[in-house]
XYZ file of N, CA and C in Angstrom:
528
model
N -12.982 -1.119 6.477
C -11.572 -1.982 6.063
C -11.067 -1.432 7.162
N -10.223 -2.172 8.227
C -9.319 -1.596 9.255
C -8.057 -1.429 8.615
N -7.557 -0.420 8.963
C -5.922 -0.239 8.631
C -5.069 -1.230 9.463
N -4.032 -1.707 8.779
C -2.983 -2.501 9.480
C -2.508 -1.809 10.452
N -2.231 -2.128 11.590
C -1.640 -1.591 12.619
C -0.137 -1.634 12.769
N 0.518 -2.626 11.983
C 1.931 -2.896 11.959
C 2.839 -2.537 10.901
N 3.914 -2.056 10.965
C 4.778 -1.765 9.682
C 5.615 -2.838 9.327
N 5.440 -3.388 8.039
C 6.545 -4.516 7.726
C 7.458 -3.865 7.034
N 8.561 -4.451 7.229
C 9.684 -3.639 6.843
C 10.840 -4.751 6.854
N 11.532 -4.969 5.742
C 12.560 -5.916 5.434
C 13.646 -5.197 6.390
N 14.534 -6.112 7.253
C 15.512 -5.518 7.648
C 16.820 -4.976 6.908
N 17.412 -3.995 7.392
C 18.391 -3.664 6.409
C 19.435 -4.623 6.333
N 20.049 -4.941 5.172
C 21.134 -6.077 4.770
C 22.456 -5.325 5.150
N 23.393 -6.200 5.525
C 24.603 -5.875 5.550
C 25.261 -7.079 5.021
N 25.944 -6.940 4.273
C 26.844 -8.235 3.593
C 26.132 -8.686 2.373
N 26.328 -9.997 2.217
C 25.649 -10.623 0.670
C 24.166 -10.741 0.608
N 23.822 -10.597 -0.464
C 22.431 -10.759 -0.525
C 21.757 -12.113 -0.220
N 20.631 -12.233 0.229
C 20.089 -13.680 0.531
C 19.848 -14.243 -0.883
N 19.920 -15.325 -1.063
C 19.159 -16.041 -2.420
C 18.030 -15.560 -2.754
N 17.878 -15.522 -4.238
C 16.637 -14.969 -4.685
C 15.304 -15.997 -4.244
N 15.563 -17.264 -4.268
C 14.686 -18.000 -4.136
C 13.964 -17.624 -2.844
N 14.725 -17.167 -1.638
C 14.276 -16.942 -0.492
C 13.078 -15.783 -0.556
N 13.627 -14.848 -1.309
C 12.803 -13.476 -1.420
C 11.378 -13.861 -2.234
N 11.626 -14.798 -3.124
C 10.238 -15.234 -3.886
C 9.217 -16.017 -2.656
N 10.138 -16.859 -1.860
C 9.146 -17.687 -0.982
C 8.816 -16.606 -0.015
N 9.383 -15.637 0.382
C 9.173 -14.557 1.777
C 7.969 -13.585 1.064
N 8.223 -13.275 -0.248
C 7.519 -11.841 -0.451
C 6.558 -12.290 -1.883
N 6.703 -13.465 -2.244
C 5.560 -13.982 -3.390
C 4.252 -13.835 -2.942
N 3.746 -14.392 -1.814
C 2.262 -14.447 -1.428
C 1.750 -12.773 -1.680
N 2.505 -11.996 -0.858
C 2.056 -10.643 -1.052
C 1.904 -9.940 -2.315
N 2.945 -10.368 -3.143
C 3.129 -9.581 -4.565
C 1.923 -10.350 -5.330
N 1.618 -11.723 -5.099
C 0.350 -12.114 -5.838
C -0.964 -11.588 -5.289
N -1.006 -11.403 -4.060
C -2.227 -10.904 -3.706
C -2.499 -9.292 -4.372
N -1.393 -8.576 -4.190
C -1.428 -7.226 -4.785
C -1.602 -7.351 -6.476
N -1.361 -8.400 -7.009
C -1.345 -8.295 -8.400
C -2.747 -8.816 -8.786
N -3.571 -9.619 -7.809
C -4.921 -10.177 -7.927
C -5.691 -9.050 -7.905
N -5.601 -8.429 -6.921
C -6.384 -7.003 -6.375
C -6.513 -6.337 -7.363
N -5.155 -5.674 -8.222
C -5.342 -4.842 -9.152
C -5.647 -5.477 -10.528
N -5.615 -6.557 -10.934
C -5.596 -6.981 -12.125
C -6.799 -8.148 -12.029
N -6.934 -8.910 -11.328
C -8.174 -9.989 -11.224
C -7.459 -11.263 -11.618
N -7.950 -12.218 -11.439
C -7.275 -13.647 -11.501
C -6.762 -13.788 -13.021
N -7.345 -13.546 -13.857
C -6.982 -13.800 -15.350
C -5.552 -13.166 -15.669
N -5.164 -11.901 -15.137
C -3.758 -11.287 -15.673
C -2.919 -11.345 -14.602
N -3.324 -11.865 -13.187
C -2.431 -11.617 -11.987
C -1.409 -12.663 -12.277
N -1.375 -13.769 -12.741
C -0.409 -14.917 -12.659
C 0.724 -14.556 -13.687
N 0.432 -14.014 -14.617
C 1.286 -13.308 -15.754
C 2.160 -12.157 -15.045
N 1.255 -11.122 -14.384
C 1.857 -10.028 -13.918
C 2.812 -10.529 -12.575
N 2.505 -11.515 -12.078
C 3.379 -11.968 -10.846
C 4.875 -12.528 -11.478
N 4.824 -13.341 -12.439
C 5.753 -14.005 -13.163
C 6.780 -12.656 -13.725
N 6.016 -11.776 -14.462
C 6.701 -10.874 -14.734
C 7.680 -10.027 -13.793
N 6.593 -9.821 -12.796
C 7.486 -8.867 -11.532
C 8.817 -9.562 -11.054
N 8.894 -10.700 -10.945
C 9.951 -11.715 -10.455
C 10.742 -11.917 -11.614
N 10.662 -12.027 -12.915
C 11.425 -11.783 -13.709
C 12.473 -10.528 -13.864
N 11.739 -9.258 -13.713
C 12.171 -8.105 -13.788
C 13.148 -8.208 -12.473
N 12.544 -8.450 -11.194
C 13.200 -8.566 -10.069
C 14.472 -9.259 -9.666
N 14.793 -10.239 -10.432
C 15.706 -11.205 -10.965
C 16.702 -10.599 -11.670
N 16.304 -9.914 -12.449
C 17.496 -9.066 -13.565
C 18.104 -8.100 -12.622
N 17.365 -7.612 -11.765
C 17.911 -6.168 -11.083
C 18.488 -6.489 -9.818
N 18.233 -7.716 -9.239
C 18.448 -8.112 -7.787
C 19.700 -8.065 -7.318
N 21.110 -8.550 -8.413
C 22.240 -8.170 -7.910
C 22.722 -6.701 -7.663
N 22.276 -5.748 -8.441
C 22.478 -4.472 -8.281
C 21.800 -3.797 -7.239
N 21.084 -4.499 -6.543
C 19.846 -3.642 -5.411
C 20.949 -3.299 -4.225
N 20.647 -1.946 -3.865
C 21.231 -1.236 -2.828
C 21.143 -2.096 -1.364
N 22.169 -1.947 -0.747
C 22.002 -2.575 0.604
C 20.771 -1.663 1.489
N 20.135 -2.605 2.289
C 19.115 -1.724 3.165
C 17.724 -1.348 2.311
N 17.531 -2.018 1.137
C 16.425 -1.952 0.373
C 15.163 -2.640 0.960
N 13.969 -1.886 1.116
C 12.972 -2.880 1.598
C 12.378 -3.762 0.675
N 12.664 -5.025 0.465
C 12.398 -6.037 -0.514
C 10.956 -5.814 -0.829
N 10.171 -5.872 0.166
C 8.686 -6.004 -0.063
C 8.292 -4.625 -0.842
N 8.458 -3.568 -0.566
C 8.001 -2.325 -1.259
C 8.876 -2.303 -2.673
N 9.910 -2.733 -2.750
C 10.665 -3.005 -4.314
C 9.843 -3.660 -4.862
N 9.311 -4.767 -4.370
C 8.608 -5.984 -5.414
C 7.113 -5.463 -5.747
N 6.559 -4.683 -4.730
C 5.380 -4.261 -5.039
C 5.105 -2.987 -5.891
N 6.317 -2.336 -5.871
C 6.701 -1.374 -6.974
C 6.748 -1.986 -8.330
N 7.591 -2.874 -8.379
C 7.441 -3.551 -9.883
C 6.322 -4.273 -10.152
N 5.630 -4.738 -9.039
C 4.235 -5.414 -9.640
C 3.249 -4.074 -9.884
N 3.147 -2.973 -9.192
C 2.563 -2.010 -9.884
C 2.980 -1.393 -11.129
N 4.223 -1.634 -11.663
C 4.303 -0.873 -13.064
C 3.993 -2.299 -13.922
N 3.985 -3.418 -13.462
C 3.583 -4.457 -14.310
C 1.927 -4.629 -14.698
N 1.339 -3.908 -13.435
C -0.205 -3.966 -13.537
C -0.542 -2.595 -14.389
N 0.293 -1.600 -14.323
C 0.063 -0.544 -15.465
C 0.341 -0.837 -16.729
N 1.366 -1.681 -17.038
C 1.546 -2.354 -18.320
C 0.237 -3.113 -18.963
N -0.214 -3.735 -18.164
C -1.312 -4.849 -18.388
C -2.342 -3.771 -18.909
N -2.386 -2.999 -17.802
C -3.997 -2.114 -18.051
C -3.844 -1.396 -19.462
N -2.612 -0.825 -19.871
C -2.248 -0.233 -21.001
C -2.567 -0.985 -22.113
N -1.974 -2.097 -22.135
C -1.822 -3.299 -23.207
C -3.779 -3.496 -23.381
N -4.340 -3.747 -22.215
C -5.782 -4.082 -22.624
C -6.472 -3.009 -23.167
N -6.285 -1.599 -23.018
C -6.653 -0.578 -23.498
C -6.559 -0.521 -25.007
N -5.004 -0.640 -25.672
C -4.641 -0.500 -26.745
C -5.039 -1.697 -27.567
N -5.068 -3.178 -27.065
C -5.139 -4.044 -27.920
C -6.520 -4.581 -27.885
N -7.806 -4.251 -28.281
C -8.812 -4.744 -28.447
C -8.834 -6.127 -29.219
N -9.790 -7.098 -29.013
C -9.520 -8.226 -29.864
C -10.808 -8.349 -30.700
N -10.834 -8.105 -32.063
C -11.990 -8.237 -32.760
C -12.504 -9.635 -32.845
N -13.947 -9.759 -32.855
C -14.392 -11.182 -33.097
C -15.966 -10.972 -33.345
N -16.379 -11.721 -34.053
C -17.637 -11.783 -34.849
C -18.760 -11.991 -33.649
N -18.669 -12.734 -32.620
C -19.264 -13.002 -31.532
C -18.779 -12.747 -30.443
N -19.351 -12.427 -29.344
C -18.875 -11.981 -28.065
C -18.809 -13.193 -27.254
N -17.746 -13.560 -26.715
C -17.843 -14.737 -25.727
C -17.994 -14.284 -24.399
N -18.388 -15.423 -23.399
C -18.537 -15.106 -22.197
C -17.178 -14.391 -21.468
N -17.772 -13.005 -20.941
C -16.352 -12.589 -20.364
C -15.761 -13.164 -19.133
N -14.630 -13.642 -18.812
C -13.963 -13.960 -17.853
C -14.217 -12.806 -16.686
N -14.297 -13.372 -15.556
C -14.432 -12.026 -14.407
C -12.726 -11.503 -14.287
N -12.827 -10.345 -14.531
C -11.377 -9.566 -14.162
C -11.463 -8.753 -12.916
N -12.613 -9.025 -11.999
C -12.785 -8.156 -10.618
C -12.742 -9.343 -9.708
N -12.067 -10.389 -9.920
C -12.031 -11.467 -8.925
C -10.957 -11.030 -7.555
N -11.503 -11.181 -6.454
C -10.755 -10.788 -5.224
C -9.386 -11.583 -5.218
N -8.587 -11.231 -4.265
C -7.375 -11.849 -4.126
C -7.358 -13.275 -3.691
N -8.447 -13.661 -2.710
C -8.952 -14.921 -2.490
C -10.415 -14.865 -2.529
N -10.899 -16.151 -1.888
C -12.315 -16.341 -1.863
C -12.859 -15.291 -0.996
N -13.811 -14.579 -1.239
C -14.697 -13.524 -0.501
C -15.934 -12.863 -0.858
N -15.769 -11.696 -0.854
C -16.890 -10.803 -1.306
C -16.847 -10.213 -2.770
N -17.483 -11.194 -3.726
C -17.233 -10.812 -4.867
C -17.863 -9.256 -5.092
N -19.014 -8.878 -4.545
C -19.602 -7.508 -4.748
C -18.774 -6.429 -4.292
N -18.084 -6.503 -3.283
C -17.204 -5.679 -2.638
C -15.845 -5.248 -3.815
N -15.273 -6.590 -4.297
C -14.110 -6.563 -5.127
C -14.634 -5.915 -6.477
N -15.987 -6.068 -6.981
C -16.474 -5.566 -8.052
C -16.403 -4.019 -7.926
N -16.662 -3.642 -6.768
C -16.799 -1.848 -6.457
C -15.596 -1.607 -6.471
N -14.417 -2.390 -5.876
C -13.239 -1.809 -5.770
C -12.727 -1.707 -7.352
N -12.918 -2.789 -8.330
C -12.354 -2.722 -9.627
C -12.923 -1.440 -10.091
N -14.186 -0.912 -9.874
C -14.546 0.314 -10.198
C -14.179 1.435 -9.962
N -13.313 1.607 -8.912
C -12.707 2.725 -8.363
C -11.669 3.202 -9.477
N -11.299 4.555 -9.874
C -10.233 5.209 -10.445
C -8.804 4.231 -9.868
N -7.898 4.216 -10.821
C -6.811 3.567 -10.731
C -6.038 3.714 -9.430
N -5.957 5.356 -9.104
C -5.125 5.790 -7.968
C -5.776 5.174 -6.661
N -7.254 5.564 -6.626
C -7.773 5.232 -5.406
C -7.741 3.348 -5.179
N -7.710 2.786 -6.362
C -7.675 1.333 -6.181
C -6.463 0.816 -5.783
N -5.391 1.500 -6.237
C -4.249 0.899 -5.857
C -3.873 1.461 -4.434
N -4.108 2.552 -4.154
C -3.699 3.083 -2.679
C -4.467 2.084 -1.682
N -5.667 1.726 -1.967
C -6.474 0.926 -1.093
C -5.776 -0.434 -1.021
N -5.368 -1.301 -2.233
C -4.781 -2.480 -2.457
C -3.658 -2.440 -1.867
N -2.617 -1.494 -1.937
C -1.358 -1.196 -1.270
C -1.267 -1.360 0.212
N -2.396 -0.699 0.582
C -2.422 -0.497 1.812
C -2.980 -1.632 2.831
N -4.290 -2.186 2.331
C -4.973 -2.948 2.946
C -4.378 -4.517 2.601
N -4.178 -4.627 1.251
C -4.023 -5.932 0.892
C -2.351 -6.389 1.167
N -1.358 -5.534 0.716
C -0.427 -5.320 0.713
C 0.583 -4.936 1.803
N -0.360 -4.221 3.100
C 0.150 -3.695 4.178
C 1.054 -2.783 4.442
N 1.451 -1.966 3.301
C 2.345 -1.042 3.220
C 1.886 0.110 3.910
N 2.976 0.931 4.508
C 2.325 2.252 4.818
C 2.363 3.256 3.741
N 1.614 4.417 4.008
C 1.641 5.359 2.979
C 2.738 6.174 2.648
N 3.880 5.946 3.244
C 5.171 6.633 2.804
C 5.588 5.853 1.766
N 5.440 4.522 1.912
C 6.209 3.621 0.612
C 5.037 3.389 -0.528
N 3.709 3.577 -0.164
C 3.050 3.570 -1.368
C 2.995 5.155 -2.200
N 3.489 6.213 -1.273
C 3.506 7.233 -2.089
C 4.902 7.312 -3.184
N 5.687 6.351 -2.560
C 6.953 6.134 -3.615
C 6.371 5.490 -4.808
N 5.701 4.293 -4.576
C 5.246 3.478 -5.802
C 4.338 4.224 -6.801
N 3.463 4.989 -6.159
C 2.657 5.802 -7.169
C 3.083 6.990 -7.471
N 4.353 7.218 -7.156
C 4.968 8.769 -7.557
C 4.221 10.212 -6.964
N 3.442 9.791 -5.766
C 3.202 11.127 -5.207
C 3.507 11.224 -3.805
N 2.823 12.165 -2.970
C 3.193 12.234 -1.616
C 2.394 11.158 -0.754
N 2.929 11.049 0.538
C 2.328 10.241 1.473
C 0.951 10.814 1.664
N 0.585 12.295 1.598
C -0.665 12.644 1.944
C -1.363 12.336 0.904
N -1.115 12.559 -0.320
C -1.495 12.169 -1.453
C -2.216 10.704 -1.701
N -1.232 9.763 -1.314
C -1.627 8.438 -1.213
C -2.763 8.111 -0.189
N -2.519 8.732 1.054
C -3.367 8.665 2.290
C -5.000 9.317 1.621
N -4.949 10.219 0.968
C -6.098 10.890 0.300
C -6.804 10.193 -0.646
N -6.157 9.503 -1.596
C -6.376 8.445 -2.485
C -7.197 7.213 -1.881
N -6.421 7.041 -0.800
C -7.012 5.464 -0.215
C -8.454 6.147 0.655
N -8.766 7.488 1.232
C -9.765 7.928 1.717
C -10.745 8.197 0.811
N -10.496 8.664 -0.210
C -11.591 8.919 -1.335
C -12.197 7.627 -1.823
N -10.996 6.457 -2.053
C -11.481 5.627 -2.232
C -12.554 4.655 -1.193
N -12.114 4.938 -0.273
C -13.198 4.112 1.002
C -14.290 4.894 1.055
N -14.448 6.211 0.959
C -15.679 7.030 0.824
C -16.433 6.509 -0.266
N -15.814 6.560 -1.365
C -16.717 6.034 -2.661
C -17.327 4.752 -2.435
N -16.538 3.785 -1.754
C -16.893 2.421 -1.719
C -18.256 2.622 -0.414
N -18.062 3.331 0.415
C -19.159 3.334 1.745
C -20.398 4.068 0.687
N -20.183 5.142 -0.015
C -21.440 5.705 -0.679
C -21.996 4.558 -1.885
N -21.391 3.969 -2.303
C -21.770 3.081 -3.351
C -22.443 2.083 -2.754
N -21.955 1.217 -1.480
C -22.623 0.425 -0.777
C -23.778 0.769 -0.239
N -23.866 2.005 0.536
C -25.222 2.488 1.046
C -26.251 2.729 0.044
N -25.968 3.177 -1.250
C -26.975 3.408 -2.056
C -27.488 2.360 -2.672
N -26.516 1.234 -3.037
C -27.307 -0.207 -3.291
C -27.725 -0.661 -2.465
N -27.638 -0.662 -1.480
C -28.233 -1.782 -0.640
C -29.173 -1.054 0.221
N -29.465 0.290 0.255
C -30.393 1.286 0.750
C -30.271 1.343 2.131
N -29.184 1.086 2.577
C -28.734 1.173 4.435
C -28.154 2.456 4.250
N -28.348 3.101 5.546
C -27.750 4.263 6.041
C -26.173 4.228 5.725
N -25.731 5.597 5.326
C -24.456 5.535 5.389
C -23.319 5.423 6.652
């Protein structure tokens, strides 16, 4: 995975807030990619909707100069954590096991094997990789989302990349 070379920042706002619909149109695709990468296709749409419902409630009180993309990714991160917690707490009893829906689907069409390996990473490593490579956020903003330092976010992403490289070379038998 190659690191994005550009910093994507929303310009500091002066004056009235832009219409919320504009924010959804501009940042909606990024938030959906992040939700899909963290949760899979099954839960991503609900998390995306919940993200924008929460954002809509808080939007009028938003401080001027806020990076809207990072703010929305932070909300999506919290919604993803809520979904993971709910899945852990609420098993569904059944007499027969249904065919399982894929929960590791990539944000788009692509390498299912890679996204399966990404989904197997610990949450902090997976989140750091997703926010940086899928969301395009710099490590300083990822640190704010994850509640750690930029160095810790960078370390989590590096550990996740290293784990993916090790697993790929072991599974395929290729040299690391």
